[in-house]
Amino acid sequence: MKKYYFTNGFYSPLRLFSNEKAKKYRNQLEDVESQIGPLHYFTKTYTMLKWVYDIATDKIILDFIEDLIGKNILLYNATFIIKEPQTKTYVSWHQDLTYWGFDNNQKQVSAWIALSNADATSGCMQMIPGSHKKGFFNHKTIKDSDNVLSRGQTVNNIDIDKAVSCPLKPGEASFHHGLTLHASQPNNSNDRRIGLNFQYITTDMKQLKSNDDSAICVRGEDNFNNFKKDIIAKEDFDEEGHKRLLERTEHYEKTIRENNINEL
Ligand SMILES: O=C(O)CCC(=O)C(=O)O
């Protein structure tokens, strides 16, 4: 697993929990959505939903993350990326580390967990193997309301023939490095495509674009304190948690807007 990840810049699939458990989490998500509206693309959802934090700190995930980046780990983000059935929403080819404002330590991994079926029809993730070893690619900002990415950051001239699809069943996860080129196509299925995307970084990572960014130590020790501490939800939804979610989402979007995203 580890060797495959370091060679290719991603690993998929890894089963984390059963289909039934994934259904239970999906019901919990959709129950909250029925009260406050769609939860697509909000930041740090573990500040509002305790069960999201429980998944993020699952032993299977953290053991694998520790294998990849070492024992002192911060959880930086947890975002639902939801493509509604039969919609044009897609994710353009990009590298994550080009727009978060971090320093160049590159010790970062994303874990993408399927809460519904993610396959070629519903628009699963696609990766370019080995692209994480080629440094930062030039990104263009392309305005397109169908693109999930808020800045529309896009790497052009990708050799699509090299792309590897990462289909996942509910309860399975894929993992990718912050410099791995990845994308996903529209959801042509009749069900929602629901991904829960976690970002993990090492405790020595620095945020260069904000003094007010936050994260939470989920394994080992944080002797650096480069990030404020996120407040973790105590329940599965409450008003205080909702306020935290909105505040942190606004902060994250501001940080991304102010970043140059490597437009050379
Ligand atoms: O959910 C998707 O289709 C894309 C997610 C993504 O870009 C990411 O996990 O970095």
Short mmCIF file of C-alpha atoms and ligand atoms in Angstrom, two decimals:
data_model
loop_
_atom_site.label_atom_id
_atom_site.label_comp_id
_atom_site.label_asym_id
_atom_site.label_seq_id
_atom_site.Cartn_x
_atom_site.Cartn_y
_atom_site.Cartn_z
CA MET A 1 0.00 0.00 0.00
CA LYS A 2 2.63 2.47 1.14
CA LYS A 3 4.97 1.59 -1.73
CA TYR A 4 2.13 1.94 -4.28
CA TYR A 5 1.23 5.35 -2.77
CA PHE A 6 4.78 6.71 -2.92
CA THR A 7 5.28 5.47 -6.48
CA ASN A 8 1.95 6.68 -7.86
CA GLY A 9 0.89 9.53 -5.55
CA PHE A 10 -2.37 7.80 -4.56
CA TYR A 11 -3.80 4.55 -3.21
CA SER A 12 -7.29 3.11 -3.81
CA PRO A 13 -9.44 1.43 -2.59
CA LEU A 14 -9.21 0.79 1.15
CA ARG A 15 -12.32 -0.44 2.98
CA LEU A 16 -12.96 1.55 6.17
CA PHE A 17 -16.47 0.50 7.18
CA SER A 18 -19.42 -1.50 5.90
CA ASN A 19 -22.00 -0.48 3.33
CA GLU A 20 -24.60 -0.42 6.15
CA LYS A 21 -22.52 1.98 8.20
CA ALA A 22 -22.01 4.20 5.15
CA LYS A 23 -25.81 4.26 4.74
CA LYS A 24 -26.19 5.26 8.37
CA TYR A 25 -23.72 8.15 7.95
CA ARG A 26 -25.45 9.21 4.74
CA ASN A 27 -28.82 9.28 6.57
CA GLN A 28 -27.28 11.43 9.31
CA LEU A 29 -25.91 13.82 6.69
CA GLU A 30 -29.21 14.04 4.82
CA ASP A 31 -31.12 14.54 8.04
CA VAL A 32 -29.04 17.67 8.78
CA GLU A 33 -29.34 18.80 5.16
CA SER A 34 -33.13 18.62 5.48
CA GLN A 35 -32.83 21.20 8.30
CA ILE A 36 -30.19 23.62 6.96
CA GLY A 37 -29.83 22.89 3.22
CA PRO A 38 -27.10 21.15 1.15
CA LEU A 39 -23.77 20.60 2.91
CA HIS A 40 -21.69 20.48 -0.26
CA TYR A 41 -18.28 22.16 0.08
CA PHE A 42 -18.43 23.57 3.60
CA THR A 43 -15.15 23.59 5.51
CA LYS A 44 -14.22 21.68 8.68
CA THR A 45 -17.53 19.87 9.03
CA TYR A 46 -16.22 18.12 12.19
CA THR A 47 -16.79 21.43 13.99
CA MET A 48 -20.54 20.80 13.51
CA LEU A 49 -20.91 17.00 13.16
CA LYS A 50 -19.32 14.72 15.70
CA TRP A 51 -19.65 11.60 13.53
CA VAL A 52 -17.41 13.24 10.90
CA TYR A 53 -14.68 13.57 13.55
CA ASP A 54 -15.24 9.92 14.51
CA ILE A 55 -14.59 8.82 10.91
CA ALA A 56 -11.54 11.11 10.60
CA THR A 57 -9.97 9.56 13.70
CA ASP A 58 -10.76 5.95 12.78
CA LYS A 59 -7.74 3.75 13.49
CA ILE A 60 -7.59 2.29 9.96
CA ILE A 61 -7.31 5.76 8.40
CA LEU A 62 -4.86 7.17 10.94
CA ASP A 63 -2.56 4.12 10.81
CA PHE A 64 -2.28 4.55 7.04
CA ILE A 65 -1.78 8.33 7.27
CA GLU A 66 0.93 7.77 9.91
CA ASP A 67 2.69 5.36 7.55
CA LEU A 68 2.74 8.10 4.92
CA ILE A 69 3.57 11.31 6.83
CA GLY A 70 4.72 10.26 10.29
CA LYS A 71 3.25 10.16 13.77
CA ASN A 72 2.40 13.80 14.53
CA ILE A 73 -0.75 14.47 12.56
CA LEU A 74 -3.20 17.38 12.27
CA LEU A 75 -6.63 17.07 10.73
CA TYR A 76 -6.92 20.22 8.62
CA ASN A 77 -10.24 19.85 6.85
CA ALA A 78 -13.29 17.66 6.20
CA THR A 79 -15.49 18.59 3.27
CA PHE A 80 -18.47 16.90 1.65
CA ILE A 81 -18.14 16.99 -2.12
CA ILE A 82 -21.58 16.19 -3.44
CA LYS A 83 -22.60 15.91 -7.07
CA GLU A 84 -26.34 15.79 -7.46
CA PRO A 85 -27.82 13.17 -9.87
CA GLN A 86 -27.71 13.97 -13.58
CA THR A 87 -25.83 17.25 -13.21
CA LYS A 88 -22.91 18.80 -15.06
CA THR A 89 -20.86 19.51 -11.93
CA TYR A 90 -17.25 18.38 -12.33
CA VAL A 91 -13.79 18.96 -10.80
CA SER A 92 -11.07 20.26 -13.12
CA TRP A 93 -7.53 18.82 -13.17
CA HIS A 94 -5.57 20.35 -10.31
CA GLN A 95 -3.08 19.87 -7.47
CA ASP A 96 -4.39 20.58 -3.96
CA LEU A 97 -1.22 22.08 -2.50
CA THR A 98 -1.28 24.96 -4.97
CA TYR A 99 -4.06 26.88 -3.22
CA TRP A 100 -4.21 26.18 0.52
CA GLY A 101 -1.46 28.68 1.43
CA PHE A 102 0.86 26.14 3.06
CA ASP A 103 4.64 26.22 3.09
CA ASN A 104 6.50 23.77 0.92
CA ASN A 105 6.84 20.87 3.39
CA GLN A 106 4.43 18.78 1.24
CA LYS A 107 3.73 16.31 4.05
CA GLN A 108 0.02 16.21 3.39
CA VAL A 109 -2.45 13.48 2.43
CA SER A 110 -6.12 13.61 1.45
CA ALA A 111 -8.47 10.73 2.23
CA TRP A 112 -11.65 10.63 0.12
CA ILE A 113 -14.40 8.47 1.58
CA ALA A 114 -17.43 7.34 -0.44
CA LEU A 115 -20.84 7.60 1.24
CA SER A 116 -22.56 6.57 -2.01
CA ASN A 117 -21.39 4.70 -5.08
CA ALA A 118 -18.55 6.53 -6.84
CA ASP A 119 -17.85 5.05 -10.28
CA ALA A 120 -17.34 6.09 -13.90
CA THR A 121 -21.05 6.94 -14.27
CA SER A 122 -21.36 8.99 -11.08
CA GLY A 123 -18.00 10.76 -11.56
CA CYS A 124 -15.40 9.07 -9.37
CA MET A 125 -11.94 10.54 -8.85
CA GLN A 126 -9.28 10.19 -11.54
CA MET A 127 -5.54 10.51 -10.86
CA ILE A 128 -2.40 10.88 -12.99
CA PRO A 129 0.09 8.34 -11.58
CA GLY A 130 3.51 9.78 -10.71
CA SER A 131 2.44 13.41 -11.18
CA HIS A 132 3.24 14.15 -7.50
CA LYS A 133 6.94 13.77 -8.38
CA LYS A 134 6.89 16.50 -11.02
CA GLY A 135 6.58 19.56 -8.77
CA PHE A 136 4.03 22.33 -9.11
CA PHE A 137 2.16 22.60 -12.41
CA ASN A 138 0.98 25.88 -13.86
CA HIS A 139 -2.72 26.44 -12.99
CA LYS A 140 -5.06 28.81 -14.84
CA THR A 141 -8.11 30.34 -13.21
CA ILE A 142 -11.05 29.44 -15.42
CA LYS A 143 -14.47 30.71 -14.39
CA ASP A 144 -17.07 27.98 -14.87
CA SER A 145 -20.09 27.62 -12.59
CA ASP A 146 -20.12 23.84 -13.18
CA ASN A 147 -16.64 23.48 -11.68
CA VAL A 148 -16.73 22.55 -7.98
CA LEU A 149 -13.41 24.34 -7.31
CA SER A 150 -14.11 27.85 -6.08
CA ARG A 151 -11.29 29.46 -8.11
CA GLY A 152 -11.75 27.17 -11.11
CA GLN A 153 -8.04 26.33 -10.88
CA THR A 154 -7.16 24.13 -13.83
CA VAL A 155 -4.09 22.46 -15.31
CA ASN A 156 -4.45 22.25 -19.09
CA ASN A 157 -3.05 19.75 -21.59
CA ILE A 158 -3.37 16.70 -19.37
CA ASP A 159 -2.61 13.40 -21.08
CA ILE A 160 -6.03 11.86 -20.31
CA ASP A 161 -4.84 8.44 -21.55
CA LYS A 162 -2.64 8.25 -18.45
CA ALA A 163 -5.54 8.91 -16.03
CA VAL A 164 -6.46 6.12 -13.61
CA SER A 165 -10.03 6.00 -12.25
CA CYS A 166 -10.60 5.26 -8.57
CA PRO A 167 -14.09 3.77 -8.27
CA LEU A 168 -15.26 3.33 -4.69
CA LYS A 169 -18.14 1.52 -3.03
CA PRO A 170 -19.81 3.16 0.00
CA GLY A 171 -17.47 2.80 2.99
CA GLU A 172 -14.27 2.65 0.87
CA ALA A 173 -11.58 5.34 0.65
CA SER A 174 -8.90 6.57 -1.71
CA PHE A 175 -5.82 8.54 -0.61
CA HIS A 176 -3.88 11.11 -2.62
CA HIS A 177 -0.85 13.36 -2.22
CA GLY A 178 -1.30 17.14 -2.47
CA LEU A 179 0.74 17.32 -5.68
CA THR A 180 -1.04 14.47 -7.47
CA LEU A 181 -3.00 15.74 -10.47
CA HIS A 182 -6.63 14.70 -10.07
CA ALA A 183 -10.10 15.51 -11.38
CA SER A 184 -13.61 14.08 -11.64
CA GLN A 185 -16.32 14.10 -14.30
CA PRO A 186 -20.08 14.87 -14.02
CA ASN A 187 -22.54 12.61 -12.25
CA ASN A 188 -24.64 10.88 -14.91
CA SER A 189 -26.22 8.45 -12.44
CA ASN A 190 -29.62 8.72 -10.73
CA ASP A 191 -28.16 8.91 -7.22
CA ARG A 192 -26.18 11.60 -5.41
CA ARG A 193 -22.40 11.08 -5.49
CA ILE A 194 -21.32 11.87 -1.94
CA GLY A 195 -17.65 12.05 -1.01
CA LEU A 196 -16.26 13.05 2.38
CA ASN A 197 -12.82 14.48 1.86
CA PHE A 198 -10.33 14.72 4.78
CA GLN A 199 -7.03 16.56 4.68
CA TYR A 200 -4.21 15.60 7.03
CA ILE A 201 -0.96 17.52 7.50
CA THR A 202 2.05 17.23 9.78
CA THR A 203 2.22 19.37 12.93
CA ASP A 204 5.20 21.34 11.56
CA MET A 205 3.25 22.58 8.50
CA LYS A 206 3.00 26.38 8.29
CA GLN A 207 0.12 28.43 6.93
CA LEU A 208 1.68 31.36 5.07
CA LYS A 209 -1.49 33.19 4.05
CA SER A 210 -3.38 33.54 7.34
CA ASN A 211 -2.65 33.96 11.05
CA ASP A 212 -6.07 32.66 11.95
CA ASP A 213 -6.10 29.20 10.38
CA SER A 214 -7.06 26.20 12.49
CA ALA A 215 -6.65 22.42 12.68
CA ILE A 216 -6.78 19.72 15.33
CA CYS A 217 -4.12 17.25 16.43
CA VAL A 218 -5.50 13.73 15.90
CA ARG A 219 -2.38 11.67 16.58
CA GLY A 220 0.94 12.24 18.31
CA GLU A 221 1.83 15.66 19.69
CA ASP A 222 1.68 19.17 18.34
CA ASN A 223 4.83 20.91 19.60
CA PHE A 224 4.63 23.64 16.96
CA ASN A 225 1.21 25.24 17.51
CA ASN A 226 1.26 26.75 14.03
CA PHE A 227 -2.55 26.47 13.86
CA LYS A 228 -5.32 27.53 16.24
CA LYS A 229 -7.22 24.55 17.65
CA ASP A 230 -10.50 23.67 16.00
CA ILE A 231 -13.44 23.09 18.33
CA ILE A 232 -14.86 19.63 17.75
CA ALA A 233 -18.63 19.15 17.72
CA LYS A 234 -19.95 17.40 20.81
CA GLU A 235 -23.16 16.41 19.07
CA ASP A 236 -24.40 15.52 15.66
CA PHE A 237 -25.75 19.00 15.01
CA ASP A 238 -26.42 22.14 17.02
CA GLU A 239 -26.65 25.89 16.44
CA GLU A 240 -23.23 26.65 17.93
CA GLY A 241 -21.64 24.07 15.65
CA HIS A 242 -23.45 25.55 12.66
CA LYS A 243 -22.04 29.02 13.47
CA ARG A 244 -18.52 27.53 13.72
CA LEU A 245 -18.94 25.85 10.36
CA LEU A 246 -20.04 29.07 8.62
CA GLU A 247 -17.24 31.12 10.20
CA ARG A 248 -14.51 28.58 9.32
CA THR A 249 -15.85 28.19 5.76
CA GLU A 250 -15.72 31.96 5.22
CA HIS A 251 -12.16 32.07 6.57
CA TYR A 252 -11.04 29.20 4.30
CA GLU A 253 -12.55 30.81 1.20
CA LYS A 254 -10.87 34.13 1.99
CA THR A 255 -7.48 32.38 2.34
CA ILE A 256 -7.94 30.65 -1.01
CA ARG A 257 -9.06 33.89 -2.74
CA GLU A 258 -5.90 35.63 -1.54
CA ASN A 259 -3.58 32.88 -2.73
CA ASN A 260 -1.91 33.07 -6.16
CA ILE A 261 -2.56 29.40 -7.01
CA ASN A 262 0.64 29.20 -8.94
CA GLU A 263 -0.49 31.17 -11.97
CA LEU A 264 2.82 31.54 -13.77
O1 LIG B 1 -14.81 14.94 -5.14
C1 LIG B 1 -14.24 15.09 -6.22
O2 LIG B 1 -14.73 14.71 -7.26
C2 LIG B 1 -12.89 15.76 -6.27
C3 LIG B 1 -12.26 15.92 -4.93
C4 LIG B 1 -10.95 16.60 -4.92
O3 LIG B 1 -10.59 17.35 -5.77
C5 LIG B 1 -10.06 16.33 -3.80
O4 LIG B 1 -10.37 15.45 -2.97
O5 LIG B 1 -9.00 16.97 -3.69
#
